[in-house]
Amino acid sequence: MAKLGVGLLGCGGIGLHHARRLVRQEHVELVGVADAVPEAAASASAELGVPAFAGYDDLLARPEVAAVLVATPNHTHREATLRAIGRGQATSSARSRWPGPSESATR
Ligand SMILES: NC(=O)c1ccc[n+]([C@@H]2O[C@H](COP(=O)([O-])OP(=O)(O)OC[C@H]3O[C@@H](n4cnc5c(N)ncnc54)[C@H](O)[C@@H]3O)[C@@H](O)[C@H]2O)c1
């Protein structure tokens, strides 16, 4: 079975938490990481053994990225998610609180 290629956007606390578990999954392959702070992406890249990209667009443009784990601050989730969906990629957002339909429609 082909592995699902996953890109990590946001290499902070929860992004790294999930990524460390993703790399142990049989049917999933972490294929790249990106962060607005180059040092954060570089550190995650070195730890996880995958390429680092500068931000949304460089990561999402990679053909091996079939799904994106969005682990950036809440206010950036909408843009990141819509960009990924626009490319036909699946997304999952790390959120400690779901804002609900009325709030999410405006954020
Ligand atoms: N920390 C937790 O326990 C926890 C639990 C559940 C959900 N969450 C959610 O996960 C998300 C991230 O939380 P965190 O604690 O990991 O934050 P964090 O600040 O540790 O990490 C966020 C990372 O995103 C990067 N970033 C910010 N804007 C960016 C952009 N536009 N493009 C690329 N990278 C960008 C930052 O440089 C940083 O490395 C939040 O939405 C939070 O609510 C966190």
PDB file of C-alpha atoms and ligand atoms in Angstrom:
ATOM      1  CA  MET A   1       0.000   0.000   0.000  1.00  0.00           C
ATOM      2  CA  ALA A   2       1.315   3.431  -0.922  1.00  0.00           C
ATOM      3  CA  LYS A   3       2.041   5.687   2.006  1.00  0.00           C
ATOM      4  CA  LEU A   4       0.155   8.936   2.492  1.00  0.00           C
ATOM      5  CA  GLY A   5       2.599  11.829   2.199  1.00  0.00           C
ATOM      6  CA  VAL A   6       2.038  14.370   4.949  1.00  0.00           C
ATOM      7  CA  GLY A   7       3.551  17.838   5.268  1.00  0.00           C
ATOM      8  CA  LEU A   8       3.812  19.613   8.603  1.00  0.00           C
ATOM      9  CA  LEU A   9       3.116  23.353   8.616  1.00  0.00           C
ATOM     10  CA  GLY A  10       4.245  24.859  11.914  1.00  0.00           C
ATOM     11  CA  CYS A  11       7.125  23.288  13.794  1.00  0.00           C
ATOM     12  CA  GLY A  12       6.230  24.467  17.290  1.00  0.00           C
ATOM     13  CA  GLY A  13       5.110  22.474  20.297  1.00  0.00           C
ATOM     14  CA  ILE A  14       2.075  20.643  18.971  1.00  0.00           C
ATOM     15  CA  GLY A  15       3.399  20.281  15.435  1.00  0.00           C
ATOM     16  CA  LEU A  16       6.480  18.457  16.655  1.00  0.00           C
ATOM     17  CA  HIS A  17       4.374  16.405  19.069  1.00  0.00           C
ATOM     18  CA  HIS A  18       2.265  15.083  16.181  1.00  0.00           C
ATOM     19  CA  ALA A  19       5.171  14.742  13.764  1.00  0.00           C
ATOM     20  CA  ARG A  20       7.141  12.543  16.158  1.00  0.00           C
ATOM     21  CA  ARG A  21       4.186  10.162  16.159  1.00  0.00           C
ATOM     22  CA  LEU A  22       3.531  10.405  12.429  1.00  0.00           C
ATOM     23  CA  VAL A  23       7.009   9.169  11.548  1.00  0.00           C
ATOM     24  CA  ARG A  24       6.266   5.935  13.398  1.00  0.00           C
ATOM     25  CA  GLN A  25       3.097   5.158  11.401  1.00  0.00           C
ATOM     26  CA  GLU A  26       3.157   2.359   8.855  1.00  0.00           C
ATOM     27  CA  HIS A  27       0.955   3.946   6.187  1.00  0.00           C
ATOM     28  CA  VAL A  28       2.005   7.572   6.571  1.00  0.00           C
ATOM     29  CA  GLU A  29       5.218   9.272   5.521  1.00  0.00           C
ATOM     30  CA  LEU A  30       6.208  12.695   6.767  1.00  0.00           C
ATOM     31  CA  VAL A  31       7.575  14.278   3.596  1.00  0.00           C
ATOM     32  CA  GLY A  32       8.468  17.795   4.697  1.00  0.00           C
ATOM     33  CA  VAL A  33       8.156  20.513   7.299  1.00  0.00           C
ATOM     34  CA  ALA A  34       7.712  24.265   7.030  1.00  0.00           C
ATOM     35  CA  ASP A  35       7.691  27.170   9.441  1.00  0.00           C
ATOM     36  CA  ALA A  36       7.745  30.936   9.158  1.00  0.00           C
ATOM     37  CA  VAL A  37      10.860  30.862  11.351  1.00  0.00           C
ATOM     38  CA  PRO A  38      13.634  29.198   9.344  1.00  0.00           C
ATOM     39  CA  GLU A  39      15.448  27.991  12.463  1.00  0.00           C
ATOM     40  CA  ALA A  40      12.338  26.151  13.640  1.00  0.00           C
ATOM     41  CA  ALA A  41      11.945  24.414  10.296  1.00  0.00           C
ATOM     42  CA  ALA A  42      15.653  23.562  10.183  1.00  0.00           C
ATOM     43  CA  SER A  43      15.603  22.097  13.672  1.00  0.00           C
ATOM     44  CA  ALA A  44      12.525  19.969  12.907  1.00  0.00           C
ATOM     45  CA  SER A  45      14.074  18.887   9.627  1.00  0.00           C
ATOM     46  CA  ALA A  46      17.239  17.737  11.374  1.00  0.00           C
ATOM     47  CA  GLU A  47      15.334  15.862  14.069  1.00  0.00           C
ATOM     48  CA  LEU A  48      12.798  14.195  11.803  1.00  0.00           C
ATOM     49  CA  GLY A  49      15.031  13.563   8.792  1.00  0.00           C
ATOM     50  CA  VAL A  50      12.803  15.278   6.218  1.00  0.00           C
ATOM     51  CA  PRO A  51      13.292  18.392   4.053  1.00  0.00           C
ATOM     52  CA  ALA A  52      12.518  21.868   5.390  1.00  0.00           C
ATOM     53  CA  PHE A  53      10.587  24.450   3.362  1.00  0.00           C
ATOM     54  CA  ALA A  54      10.212  28.171   3.929  1.00  0.00           C
ATOM     55  CA  GLY A  55       6.423  28.409   4.265  1.00  0.00           C
ATOM     56  CA  TYR A  56       2.976  27.456   2.985  1.00  0.00           C
ATOM     57  CA  ASP A  57       3.618  27.695  -0.698  1.00  0.00           C
ATOM     58  CA  ASP A  58       6.932  25.878  -0.884  1.00  0.00           C
ATOM     59  CA  LEU A  59       5.583  22.993   1.173  1.00  0.00           C
ATOM     60  CA  LEU A  60       2.186  22.752  -0.517  1.00  0.00           C
ATOM     61  CA  ALA A  61       3.759  22.851  -3.979  1.00  0.00           C
ATOM     62  CA  ARG A  62       5.551  19.571  -3.374  1.00  0.00           C
ATOM     63  CA  PRO A  63       3.847  16.781  -5.330  1.00  0.00           C
ATOM     64  CA  GLU A  64       4.525  14.258  -2.559  1.00  0.00           C
ATOM     65  CA  VAL A  65       2.393  16.280  -0.103  1.00  0.00           C
ATOM     66  CA  ALA A  66      -1.062  14.677  -0.204  1.00  0.00           C
ATOM     67  CA  ALA A  67      -2.149  15.933   3.200  1.00  0.00           C
ATOM     68  CA  VAL A  68      -1.143  18.812   5.446  1.00  0.00           C
ATOM     69  CA  LEU A  69      -1.086  19.007   9.208  1.00  0.00           C
ATOM     70  CA  VAL A  70      -1.679  22.670  10.052  1.00  0.00           C
ATOM     71  CA  ALA A  71      -0.049  23.418  13.412  1.00  0.00           C
ATOM     72  CA  THR A  72       0.417  27.153  13.161  1.00  0.00           C
ATOM     73  CA  PRO A  73      -1.398  29.697  15.379  1.00  0.00           C
ATOM     74  CA  ASN A  74      -5.191  29.683  15.098  1.00  0.00           C
ATOM     75  CA  HIS A  75      -5.509  32.876  13.092  1.00  0.00           C
ATOM     76  CA  THR A  76      -3.467  31.361  10.248  1.00  0.00           C
ATOM     77  CA  HIS A  77      -5.440  28.117   9.924  1.00  0.00           C
ATOM     78  CA  ARG A  78      -8.054  29.421   7.533  1.00  0.00           C
ATOM     79  CA  GLU A  79      -5.576  30.638   4.954  1.00  0.00           C
ATOM     80  CA  ALA A  80      -3.370  27.566   5.187  1.00  0.00           C
ATOM     81  CA  THR A  81      -6.324  25.199   5.000  1.00  0.00           C
ATOM     82  CA  LEU A  82      -7.909  26.927   2.007  1.00  0.00           C
ATOM     83  CA  ARG A  83      -4.599  26.938   0.139  1.00  0.00           C
ATOM     84  CA  ALA A  84      -4.166  23.219   0.720  1.00  0.00           C
ATOM     85  CA  ILE A  85      -7.763  22.410  -0.235  1.00  0.00           C
ATOM     86  CA  GLY A  86      -7.302  24.489  -3.371  1.00  0.00           C
ATOM     87  CA  ARG A  87      -4.516  22.126  -4.359  1.00  0.00           C
ATOM     88  CA  GLY A  88      -6.620  19.052  -3.614  1.00  0.00           C
ATOM     89  CA  GLN A  89      -4.727  18.228  -0.452  1.00  0.00           C
ATOM     90  CA  ALA A  90      -6.381  16.895   2.683  1.00  0.00           C
ATOM     91  CA  THR A  91      -5.898  18.937   5.833  1.00  0.00           C
ATOM     92  CA  SER A  92      -6.016  18.519   9.564  1.00  0.00           C
ATOM     93  CA  SER A  93      -5.743  21.495  11.893  1.00  0.00           C
ATOM     94  CA  ALA A  94      -4.342  21.368  15.407  1.00  0.00           C
ATOM     95  CA  ARG A  95      -6.689  23.459  17.490  1.00  0.00           C
ATOM     96  CA  SER A  96      -7.163  23.464  21.189  1.00  0.00           C
ATOM     97  CA  ARG A  97     -10.664  24.866  20.721  1.00  0.00           C
ATOM     98  CA  TRP A  98     -13.008  24.652  17.723  1.00  0.00           C
ATOM     99  CA  PRO A  99     -14.535  28.126  17.275  1.00  0.00           C
ATOM    100  CA  GLY A 100     -17.921  26.898  16.047  1.00  0.00           C
ATOM    101  CA  PRO A 101     -19.615  27.539  12.725  1.00  0.00           C
ATOM    102  CA  SER A 102     -20.348  31.261  13.084  1.00  0.00           C
ATOM    103  CA  GLU A 103     -16.877  32.188  14.269  1.00  0.00           C
ATOM    104  CA  SER A 104     -15.047  29.861  11.875  1.00  0.00           C
ATOM    105  CA  ALA A 105     -16.854  31.405   8.905  1.00  0.00           C
ATOM    106  CA  THR A 106     -15.112  34.701   9.562  1.00  0.00           C
ATOM    107  CA  ARG A 107     -11.629  33.476  10.548  1.00  0.00           C
TER     108      ARG A 107
HETATM  109  N1  LIG B   1       0.317  23.220  22.423  1.00  0.00           N
HETATM  110  C1  LIG B   1      -0.760  22.451  22.640  1.00  0.00           C
HETATM  111  O1  LIG B   1      -0.844  21.682  23.609  1.00  0.00           O
HETATM  112  C2  LIG B   1      -1.882  22.443  21.650  1.00  0.00           C
HETATM  113  C3  LIG B   1      -2.837  21.459  21.772  1.00  0.00           C
HETATM  114  C4  LIG B   1      -3.853  21.392  20.834  1.00  0.00           C
HETATM  115  C5  LIG B   1      -3.892  22.324  19.811  1.00  0.00           C
HETATM  116  N2  LIG B   1      -2.956  23.315  19.736  1.00  0.00           N
HETATM  117  C6  LIG B   1      -3.052  24.258  18.629  1.00  0.00           C
HETATM  118  O2  LIG B   1      -1.947  24.051  17.756  1.00  0.00           O
HETATM  119  C7  LIG B   1      -1.611  25.293  17.140  1.00  0.00           C
HETATM  120  C8  LIG B   1      -0.138  25.588  17.391  1.00  0.00           C
HETATM  121  O3  LIG B   1       0.095  25.626  18.801  1.00  0.00           O
HETATM  122  P1  LIG B   1       1.560  25.469  19.396  1.00  0.00           P
HETATM  123  O4  LIG B   1       1.403  25.364  20.856  1.00  0.00           O
HETATM  124  O5  LIG B   1       2.317  24.378  18.669  1.00  0.00           O
HETATM  125  O6  LIG B   1       2.221  26.901  19.002  1.00  0.00           O
HETATM  126  P2  LIG B   1       3.769  27.276  18.823  1.00  0.00           P
HETATM  127  O7  LIG B   1       3.828  28.739  18.935  1.00  0.00           O
HETATM  128  O8  LIG B   1       4.634  26.430  19.698  1.00  0.00           O
HETATM  129  O9  LIG B   1       4.089  26.842  17.299  1.00  0.00           O
HETATM  130  C9  LIG B   1       3.525  27.498  16.196  1.00  0.00           C
HETATM  131  C10 LIG B   1       4.571  27.486  15.089  1.00  0.00           C
HETATM  132  O10 LIG B   1       3.957  28.028  13.902  1.00  0.00           O
HETATM  133  C11 LIG B   1       4.906  28.882  13.268  1.00  0.00           C
HETATM  134  N3  LIG B   1       4.167  29.825  12.433  1.00  0.00           N
HETATM  135  C12 LIG B   1       3.446  30.909  12.819  1.00  0.00           C
HETATM  136  N4  LIG B   1       2.864  31.495  11.761  1.00  0.00           N
HETATM  137  C13 LIG B   1       3.226  30.758  10.661  1.00  0.00           C
HETATM  138  C14 LIG B   1       2.930  30.858   9.276  1.00  0.00           C
HETATM  139  N5  LIG B   1       2.131  31.824   8.786  1.00  0.00           N
HETATM  140  N6  LIG B   1       3.470  29.937   8.432  1.00  0.00           N
HETATM  141  C15 LIG B   1       4.274  28.960   8.924  1.00  0.00           C
HETATM  142  N7  LIG B   1       4.587  28.812  10.224  1.00  0.00           N
HETATM  143  C16 LIG B   1       4.060  29.701  11.094  1.00  0.00           C
HETATM  144  C17 LIG B   1       5.665  29.525  14.422  1.00  0.00           C
HETATM  145  O11 LIG B   1       6.919  30.035  13.994  1.00  0.00           O
HETATM  146  C18 LIG B   1       5.802  28.342  15.385  1.00  0.00           C
HETATM  147  O12 LIG B   1       6.971  27.586  15.161  1.00  0.00           O
HETATM  148  C19 LIG B   1      -2.566  26.354  17.724  1.00  0.00           C
HETATM  149  O13 LIG B   1      -3.666  26.495  16.838  1.00  0.00           O
HETATM  150  C20 LIG B   1      -2.994  25.721  19.036  1.00  0.00           C
HETATM  151  O14 LIG B   1      -4.273  26.171  19.442  1.00  0.00           O
HETATM  152  C21 LIG B   1      -1.941  23.372  20.624  1.00  0.00           C
END
